[in-house]
CSV table of C-alpha atoms in Angstrom, one decimal:
chain,number,residue,atom,x,y,z
A,59,UNK,CA,13.3,-4.0,-40.7
A,60,UNK,CA,9.6,-4.6,-41.5
A,61,UNK,CA,6.8,-3.5,-39.3
A,62,UNK,CA,6.1,-7.1,-38.4
A,63,UNK,CA,9.7,-7.7,-37.4
A,64,UNK,CA,9.6,-4.6,-35.3
A,65,UNK,CA,6.4,-5.7,-33.6
A,66,UNK,CA,7.8,-9.2,-32.9
A,67,UNK,CA,11.0,-7.7,-31.5
A,68,UNK,CA,8.9,-5.4,-29.2
A,69,UNK,CA,6.8,-8.3,-28.0
A,70,UNK,CA,9.9,-10.4,-27.4
A,71,UNK,CA,11.6,-7.6,-25.5
A,72,UNK,CA,8.5,-7.2,-23.3
A,73,UNK,CA,8.5,-10.9,-22.5
A,74,UNK,CA,12.1,-10.7,-21.6
A,75,UNK,CA,11.5,-7.7,-19.5
A,76,UNK,CA,8.6,-9.4,-17.8
A,77,UNK,CA,10.8,-12.5,-17.0
A,78,UNK,CA,13.6,-10.3,-15.7
A,79,UNK,CA,11.1,-8.3,-13.6
A,80,UNK,CA,9.6,-11.5,-12.2
A,81,UNK,CA,13.1,-12.7,-11.3
A,82,UNK,CA,13.8,-9.5,-9.5
A,83,UNK,CA,10.5,-9.7,-7.6
A,84,UNK,CA,11.0,-13.3,-6.6
A,85,UNK,CA,14.5,-12.5,-5.6
A,86,UNK,CA,13.0,-9.9,-3.2
A,87,UNK,CA,10.7,-12.5,-1.8
A,88,UNK,CA,13.7,-14.8,-1.1
A,89,UNK,CA,12.8,-17.4,-3.8
A,90,UNK,CA,15.0,-18.8,-6.6
A,91,UNK,CA,14.9,-16.2,-9.5
A,92,UNK,CA,15.5,-19.0,-12.0
A,93,UNK,CA,12.0,-20.2,-11.4
A,94,UNK,CA,10.4,-16.9,-12.2
A,95,UNK,CA,12.5,-16.6,-15.4
A,96,UNK,CA,10.5,-19.4,-17.0
A,97,UNK,CA,7.2,-18.7,-15.4
A,98,UNK,CA,5.3,-16.7,-18.0
A,99,UNK,CA,2.5,-18.7,-19.5
A,100,UNK,CA,2.2,-19.3,-23.2
A,101,UNK,CA,-1.6,-19.4,-22.9
A,102,UNK,CA,-3.6,-16.8,-21.0
A,103,UNK,CA,-4.3,-17.8,-17.4
A,104,UNK,CA,-7.4,-16.8,-15.4
A,105,UNK,CA,-6.9,-15.7,-11.9
A,106,UNK,CA,-9.3,-14.4,-9.3
A,107,UNK,CA,-8.2,-11.9,-6.7
A,108,UNK,CA,-9.8,-10.4,-3.6
A,109,UNK,CA,-8.5,-8.1,-0.9
A,110,UNK,CA,-10.2,-6.5,2.1
A,111,UNK,CA,-11.7,-3.5,0.3
A,112,UNK,CA,-10.7,-1.1,-2.5
A,113,UNK,CA,-11.8,1.9,-0.4
A,114,UNK,CA,-8.4,1.3,1.3
A,115,UNK,CA,-5.5,2.8,-0.7
A,116,UNK,CA,-3.3,-0.1,0.1
A,117,UNK,CA,-5.8,-2.5,-1.4
A,118,UNK,CA,-6.4,-0.3,-4.5
A,119,UNK,CA,-2.6,-0.1,-5.0
A,120,UNK,CA,-2.5,-3.9,-4.7
A,121,UNK,CA,-5.1,-4.3,-7.5
A,122,UNK,CA,-3.1,-2.1,-9.8
A,123,UNK,CA,0.1,-4.1,-9.0
A,124,UNK,CA,-1.7,-7.4,-9.6
A,125,UNK,CA,-3.1,-6.3,-12.9
A,126,UNK,CA,0.3,-4.9,-14.0
A,127,UNK,CA,2.2,-8.0,-13.2
A,128,UNK,CA,-0.6,-10.0,-14.6
A,129,UNK,CA,-0.1,-8.4,-18.0
A,130,UNK,CA,3.6,-9.2,-17.9
A,131,UNK,CA,2.9,-12.9,-17.2
A,132,UNK,CA,-0.2,-13.3,-19.4
A,133,UNK,CA,-2.7,-13.5,-16.6
A,134,UNK,CA,-6.2,-12.1,-16.8
A,135,UNK,CA,-7.1,-10.9,-13.3
A,136,UNK,CA,-10.8,-10.8,-12.2
A,137,UNK,CA,-11.4,-8.8,-9.0
A,138,UNK,CA,-13.8,-9.6,-6.2
A,139,UNK,CA,-13.9,-6.6,-3.9
A,140,UNK,CA,-14.2,-7.3,-0.2
A,141,UNK,CA,-15.7,-3.8,0.5
A,142,UNK,CA,-14.2,-3.7,4.0
A,143,UNK,CA,-17.0,-6.0,5.2
A,144,UNK,CA,-16.7,-9.6,6.2
A,145,UNK,CA,-20.2,-10.5,5.1
A,146,UNK,CA,-19.9,-8.9,1.7
A,147,UNK,CA,-16.5,-10.4,1.1
A,148,UNK,CA,-17.8,-13.9,2.0
A,149,UNK,CA,-20.6,-13.5,-0.6
A,150,UNK,CA,-17.9,-12.4,-3.2
A,151,UNK,CA,-15.7,-15.4,-2.4
A,152,UNK,CA,-18.7,-17.8,-2.5
A,153,UNK,CA,-19.3,-16.4,-6.1
A,154,UNK,CA,-15.6,-16.9,-6.8
A,155,UNK,CA,-15.6,-20.5,-5.6
A,156,UNK,CA,-18.5,-21.3,-8.0
A,157,UNK,CA,-16.2,-20.6,-11.0
A,158,UNK,CA,-13.1,-22.2,-12.5
A,159,UNK,CA,-9.7,-20.5,-12.1
A,160,UNK,CA,-6.1,-21.3,-12.8
A,161,UNK,CA,-5.2,-19.8,-9.5
A,162,UNK,CA,-6.6,-17.5,-6.8
A,163,UNK,CA,-5.2,-14.9,-4.4
A,164,UNK,CA,-7.1,-13.6,-1.4
A,165,UNK,CA,-6.5,-11.1,1.5
A,166,UNK,CA,-9.2,-11.9,4.0
A,167,UNK,CA,-11.0,-9.1,5.9
A,168,UNK,CA,-11.2,-11.3,8.9
A,169,UNK,CA,-9.6,-14.6,9.9
A,170,UNK,CA,-11.9,-17.7,9.6
A,171,UNK,CA,-14.6,-15.9,7.5
A,172,UNK,CA,-13.7,-17.4,4.2
A,173,UNK,CA,-12.6,-20.9,5.1
A,174,UNK,CA,-15.4,-22.9,3.5
A,175,UNK,CA,-15.3,-21.4,0.0
A,176,UNK,CA,-11.5,-21.4,0.0
A,177,UNK,CA,-11.4,-25.1,0.9
A,178,UNK,CA,-13.9,-25.7,-1.9
A,179,UNK,CA,-11.4,-24.2,-4.4
A,180,UNK,CA,-8.4,-26.0,-2.9
A,181,UNK,CA,-10.3,-29.3,-3.1
A,182,UNK,CA,-10.9,-28.5,-6.8
A,183,UNK,CA,-7.1,-28.3,-7.3
A,184,UNK,CA,-6.9,-24.5,-7.6
A,185,UNK,CA,-3.8,-23.1,-6.0
A,186,UNK,CA,-4.9,-20.4,-3.4
A,187,UNK,CA,-2.3,-17.8,-2.4
A,188,UNK,CA,-3.1,-16.1,0.9
A,189,UNK,CA,-2.0,-12.4,1.0
A,190,UNK,CA,-1.2,-10.2,4.0
A,191,UNK,CA,-3.6,-11.7,6.6
A,192,UNK,CA,-4.5,-15.3,7.4
A,193,UNK,CA,-7.5,-16.8,5.8
A,194,UNK,CA,-7.2,-19.4,8.6
A,195,UNK,CA,-4.2,-20.7,10.6
A,196,UNK,CA,-1.7,-22.3,8.2
A,197,UNK,CA,-1.9,-25.6,10.0
A,198,UNK,CA,-5.7,-25.7,9.3
A,199,UNK,CA,-5.8,-24.8,5.6
A,200,UNK,CA,-3.8,-26.0,2.6
A,201,UNK,CA,-3.1,-22.7,0.9
A,202,UNK,CA,-0.4,-22.7,-1.7
A,203,UNK,CA,1.6,-20.0,0.2
A,204,UNK,CA,1.1,-17.1,2.6
A,205,UNK,CA,2.7,-13.8,1.4
A,206,UNK,CA,2.8,-11.3,4.3
A,207,UNK,CA,4.9,-8.9,6.2
A,208,UNK,CA,5.9,-9.3,9.8
A,209,UNK,CA,3.1,-7.3,11.3
A,210,UNK,CA,4.5,-7.3,14.8
A,211,UNK,CA,7.7,-5.9,13.4
A,212,UNK,CA,5.8,-3.1,11.6
A,213,UNK,CA,3.8,-2.2,14.7
A,214,UNK,CA,6.9,-2.4,17.0
A,215,UNK,CA,9.2,-0.4,14.7
A,216,UNK,CA,6.9,2.6,14.3
A,217,UNK,CA,5.9,2.5,18.0
A,218,UNK,CA,9.6,2.5,18.9
A,219,UNK,CA,10.3,5.5,16.7
A,220,UNK,CA,7.4,7.4,18.3
A,221,UNK,CA,8.4,6.5,21.9
A,222,UNK,CA,12.0,7.5,21.3
A,223,UNK,CA,10.8,10.8,19.8
A,224,UNK,CA,8.8,11.7,22.9
A,225,UNK,CA,11.7,10.8,25.1
A,226,UNK,CA,10.1,7.7,26.6
A,227,UNK,CA,7.3,9.5,28.5
A,228,UNK,CA,3.9,10.9,27.7
A,229,UNK,CA,0.5,10.0,26.6
A,230,UNK,CA,-0.2,7.9,23.4
A,231,UNK,CA,-3.2,6.4,21.5
A,232,UNK,CA,-3.3,3.4,19.2
A,233,UNK,CA,-6.0,3.4,16.5
A,234,UNK,CA,-6.5,-0.2,15.4
A,235,UNK,CA,-7.7,-1.7,12.1
A,236,UNK,CA,-10.3,-4.5,12.1
A,237,UNK,CA,-9.9,-6.7,15.2
A,238,UNK,CA,-10.5,-9.9,13.2
A,239,UNK,CA,-7.7,-9.0,10.8
A,240,UNK,CA,-4.5,-10.9,11.7
A,241,UNK,CA,-2.4,-8.1,10.4
A,242,UNK,CA,-4.1,-5.7,12.8
A,243,UNK,CA,-3.6,-8.2,15.6
A,244,UNK,CA,0.1,-8.4,14.9
A,245,UNK,CA,0.5,-4.6,14.7
A,246,UNK,CA,-1.3,-4.3,18.1
A,247,UNK,CA,1.1,-6.9,19.6
A,248,UNK,CA,4.1,-5.0,18.2
A,249,UNK,CA,2.7,-1.8,19.8
A,250,UNK,CA,2.1,-3.4,23.1
A,251,UNK,CA,5.5,-5.1,23.2
A,252,UNK,CA,7.2,-1.6,22.9
A,253,UNK,CA,5.1,0.5,25.2
A,254,UNK,CA,5.3,-1.9,28.1
A,255,UNK,CA,9.1,-1.2,28.1
A,256,UNK,CA,8.3,2.5,28.9
A,257,UNK,CA,6.7,2.8,32.4
A,258,UNK,CA,6.3,6.6,31.9
A,259,UNK,CA,4.2,6.2,28.8
A,260,UNK,CA,0.4,6.1,29.4
A,261,UNK,CA,-1.8,4.5,26.7
A,262,UNK,CA,-5.0,6.5,26.6
A,263,UNK,CA,-7.1,4.5,24.2
A,264,UNK,CA,-6.8,1.6,21.7
A,265,UNK,CA,-10.2,1.5,19.9
A,266,UNK,CA,-10.5,0.0,16.4
A,267,UNK,CA,-11.6,2.1,13.4
A,268,UNK,CA,-11.8,-1.0,11.1
A,269,UNK,CA,-9.6,0.7,8.4
A,270,UNK,CA,-12.5,3.2,7.9
A,271,UNK,CA,-11.3,6.8,7.6
A,272,UNK,CA,-14.7,8.1,8.7
A,273,UNK,CA,-14.7,6.0,11.8
A,274,UNK,CA,-11.1,7.2,12.5
A,275,UNK,CA,-12.1,10.8,12.1
A,276,UNK,CA,-15.0,10.4,14.5
A,277,UNK,CA,-12.8,8.7,17.1
A,278,UNK,CA,-10.3,11.5,16.9
A,279,UNK,CA,-13.0,14.2,17.3
A,280,UNK,CA,-13.8,12.5,20.6
A,281,UNK,CA,-10.2,12.1,21.7
A,282,UNK,CA,-9.2,15.7,21.0
A,283,UNK,CA,-12.2,16.8,23.2
A,284,UNK,CA,-11.5,14.3,25.9
A,285,UNK,CA,-7.7,14.4,26.2
A,286,UNK,CA,-6.0,17.8,26.6
A,287,UNK,CA,-2.6,16.1,26.2
A,288,UNK,CA,-1.8,13.5,23.5
A,289,UNK,CA,1.9,13.2,22.6
A,290,UNK,CA,1.9,10.5,20.0
A,291,UNK,CA,-0.5,8.3,18.0
A,292,UNK,CA,0.0,5.0,16.2
A,293,UNK,CA,-2.4,4.1,13.5
A,294,UNK,CA,-2.7,0.6,11.9
A,295,UNK,CA,-2.7,2.2,8.4
A,296,UNK,CA,-1.8,5.5,6.8
A,297,UNK,CA,-5.4,6.3,5.6
A,298,UNK,CA,-6.6,6.4,9.2
A,299,UNK,CA,-3.6,8.4,10.3
A,300,UNK,CA,-4.1,11.1,7.6
A,301,UNK,CA,-7.8,11.3,8.3
A,302,UNK,CA,-7.0,11.9,12.0
A,303,UNK,CA,-4.4,14.5,11.1
A,304,UNK,CA,-7.0,16.5,9.3
A,305,UNK,CA,-9.0,16.6,12.5
A,306,UNK,CA,-5.9,17.5,14.5
A,307,UNK,CA,-5.2,20.3,12.1
A,308,UNK,CA,-8.7,21.7,12.4
A,309,UNK,CA,-8.3,21.6,16.2
A,310,UNK,CA,-4.8,23.2,16.1
A,311,UNK,CA,-3.4,20.0,17.7
A,312,UNK,CA,-0.6,19.3,15.1
A,313,UNK,CA,2.0,18.8,17.9
A,314,UNK,CA,0.9,15.2,18.1
A,315,UNK,CA,3.5,12.9,16.5
A,316,UNK,CA,1.8,10.5,14.1
A,317,UNK,CA,3.0,7.0,13.0
A,318,UNK,CA,1.3,4.8,10.4
A,319,UNK,CA,1.6,1.6,8.5
A,320,UNK,CA,1.7,0.9,4.7
A,321,UNK,CA,3.9,3.8,3.4
A,322,UNK,CA,1.4,4.7,0.7
A,323,UNK,CA,2.3,7.7,-1.5
A,324,UNK,CA,0.2,10.3,0.5
A,325,UNK,CA,2.0,9.1,3.7
A,326,UNK,CA,5.4,9.2,2.1
A,327,UNK,CA,4.6,12.8,1.1
A,328,UNK,CA,3.4,13.5,4.6
A,329,UNK,CA,6.6,12.2,6.2
A,330,UNK,CA,8.7,14.3,3.7
A,331,UNK,CA,6.7,17.4,4.8
A,332,UNK,CA,6.7,16.6,8.5
A,333,UNK,CA,3.0,16.1,8.9
A,334,UNK,CA,3.6,12.4,9.8
A,335,UNK,CA,6.6,11.4,11.9
A,336,UNK,CA,7.1,7.9,10.4
A,337,UNK,CA,5.4,5.0,8.6
A,338,UNK,CA,6.6,1.5,7.6
A,339,UNK,CA,6.1,-0.1,4.3
A,340,UNK,CA,3.7,-3.0,4.0
A,341,UNK,CA,4.7,-3.9,0.5
A,342,UNK,CA,1.4,-4.1,-1.3
A,343,UNK,CA,3.0,-4.3,-4.7
A,344,UNK,CA,5.4,-7.1,-3.7
A,345,UNK,CA,2.6,-9.1,-2.1
A,346,UNK,CA,0.1,-8.8,-4.9
A,347,UNK,CA,2.7,-9.0,-7.7
A,348,UNK,CA,4.3,-11.9,-5.9
A,349,UNK,CA,0.9,-13.7,-5.8
A,350,UNK,CA,0.8,-13.4,-9.6
A,351,UNK,CA,4.3,-14.9,-10.0
A,352,UNK,CA,3.6,-17.6,-7.4
A,353,UNK,CA,0.3,-18.6,-9.2
A,354,UNK,CA,1.9,-18.6,-12.6
A,355,UNK,CA,4.9,-20.7,-11.4
A,356,UNK,CA,2.4,-23.2,-9.8
A,357,UNK,CA,0.6,-23.6,-13.1
A,358,UNK,CA,3.4,-23.5,-15.6
A,359,UNK,CA,6.3,-25.0,-13.7
A,360,UNK,CA,4.3,-27.3,-11.3
A,361,UNK,CA,5.8,-25.5,-8.3
A,362,UNK,CA,4.5,-27.1,-5.1
A,363,UNK,CA,3.7,-25.6,-1.8
A,364,UNK,CA,6.5,-26.1,0.7
A,365,UNK,CA,8.9,-27.2,-2.0
A,366,UNK,CA,9.2,-24.7,-4.9
A,367,UNK,CA,7.7,-22.0,-2.7
A,368,UNK,CA,7.7,-21.8,1.1
A,369,UNK,CA,4.4,-22.1,2.9
A,370,UNK,CA,5.0,-18.7,4.4
A,371,UNK,CA,6.9,-16.0,2.6
A,372,UNK,CA,7.9,-12.9,4.7
A,373,UNK,CA,7.6,-9.8,2.5
A,374,UNK,CA,8.9,-7.0,4.8
A,375,UNK,CA,9.5,-3.4,3.9
A,376,UNK,CA,11.5,-0.8,5.7
A,377,UNK,CA,10.5,2.1,8.1
A,378,UNK,CA,10.1,5.2,5.9
A,379,UNK,CA,11.7,8.4,6.9
A,380,UNK,CA,12.7,11.6,5.1
A,381,UNK,CA,16.0,9.9,4.2
A,382,UNK,CA,14.5,7.1,2.1
A,383,UNK,CA,11.1,8.5,1.2
A,384,UNK,CA,12.0,9.4,-2.4
A,385,UNK,CA,13.4,6.0,-3.2
A,386,UNK,CA,10.4,4.3,-1.7
A,387,UNK,CA,8.1,6.3,-3.8
A,388,UNK,CA,10.0,5.4,-7.0
A,389,UNK,CA,9.8,1.7,-6.2
A,390,UNK,CA,6.1,1.9,-5.6
A,391,UNK,CA,5.6,3.8,-8.9
A,392,UNK,CA,7.1,0.8,-10.6
A,393,UNK,CA,5.2,-1.8,-8.5
A,394,UNK,CA,8.4,-3.2,-7.0
A,395,UNK,CA,7.6,-3.0,-3.2
């Protein structure tokens, strides 16, 4: 076989692999895999992405996943970093809205902060995929689809695991993300729905740290001085949980059971080693990769919102314990969840 034939075969195999991978991903999203099998674009597509801030490991992993899936489906991804700041993200999205794209995917740092530039893109006929947190309520904005986990489930499942582990009594703290982030709002609701069922559990504090590990560390310096007894702590993401753990370790307070959200690789390792009690997977790869496939299907197959793809796609992941940690890590390594 000639070198040219080998190269053509390799490219053909890659395209087939990409189509099969897309089918697997869309199947995980609950969408007809047959649509994804024909979704790869023959011509390069241009997509703009933004998430809350690449300082957060969940967002950084999402960028990697979007770029990886983008290569499979012939999409050039341009990134607009939200920098964990609503004002800075708004400036980035205003810039995004001044340009032409085949499709766009956005995770807003705060609900209602990006509505005007997003509507500008929607009015220009650009499919906008909303990721993880609401840009605006779905009845108020015509996004192509909203790919997100059930945040109340995530908050409730980890809180339930913590409450069970401390025997339904004791003192607990919740460290929230950004209060304007609908994902954080859902996680707080999930936490509250569980703790109210345990009259012998006292909630000591629920202050936000805005996904910022430095803020989380400062809060926990204060908590460990103020409260001689803390039995468990629920954090809205793993980054904040592990930052607080370092403070606990320095203060010799590692008896506090820690629960997080996202199931990022450092947290999976922490659960395996017993430094964290549990986390739950917010599937960054499935959400960002799914946004690529949804955008490509919209452009190449004419898939319509509410018809080819639901307006709201639930992208849940499981609670991560020692029993399933290794498999979860493998799926993340391959951008599958």
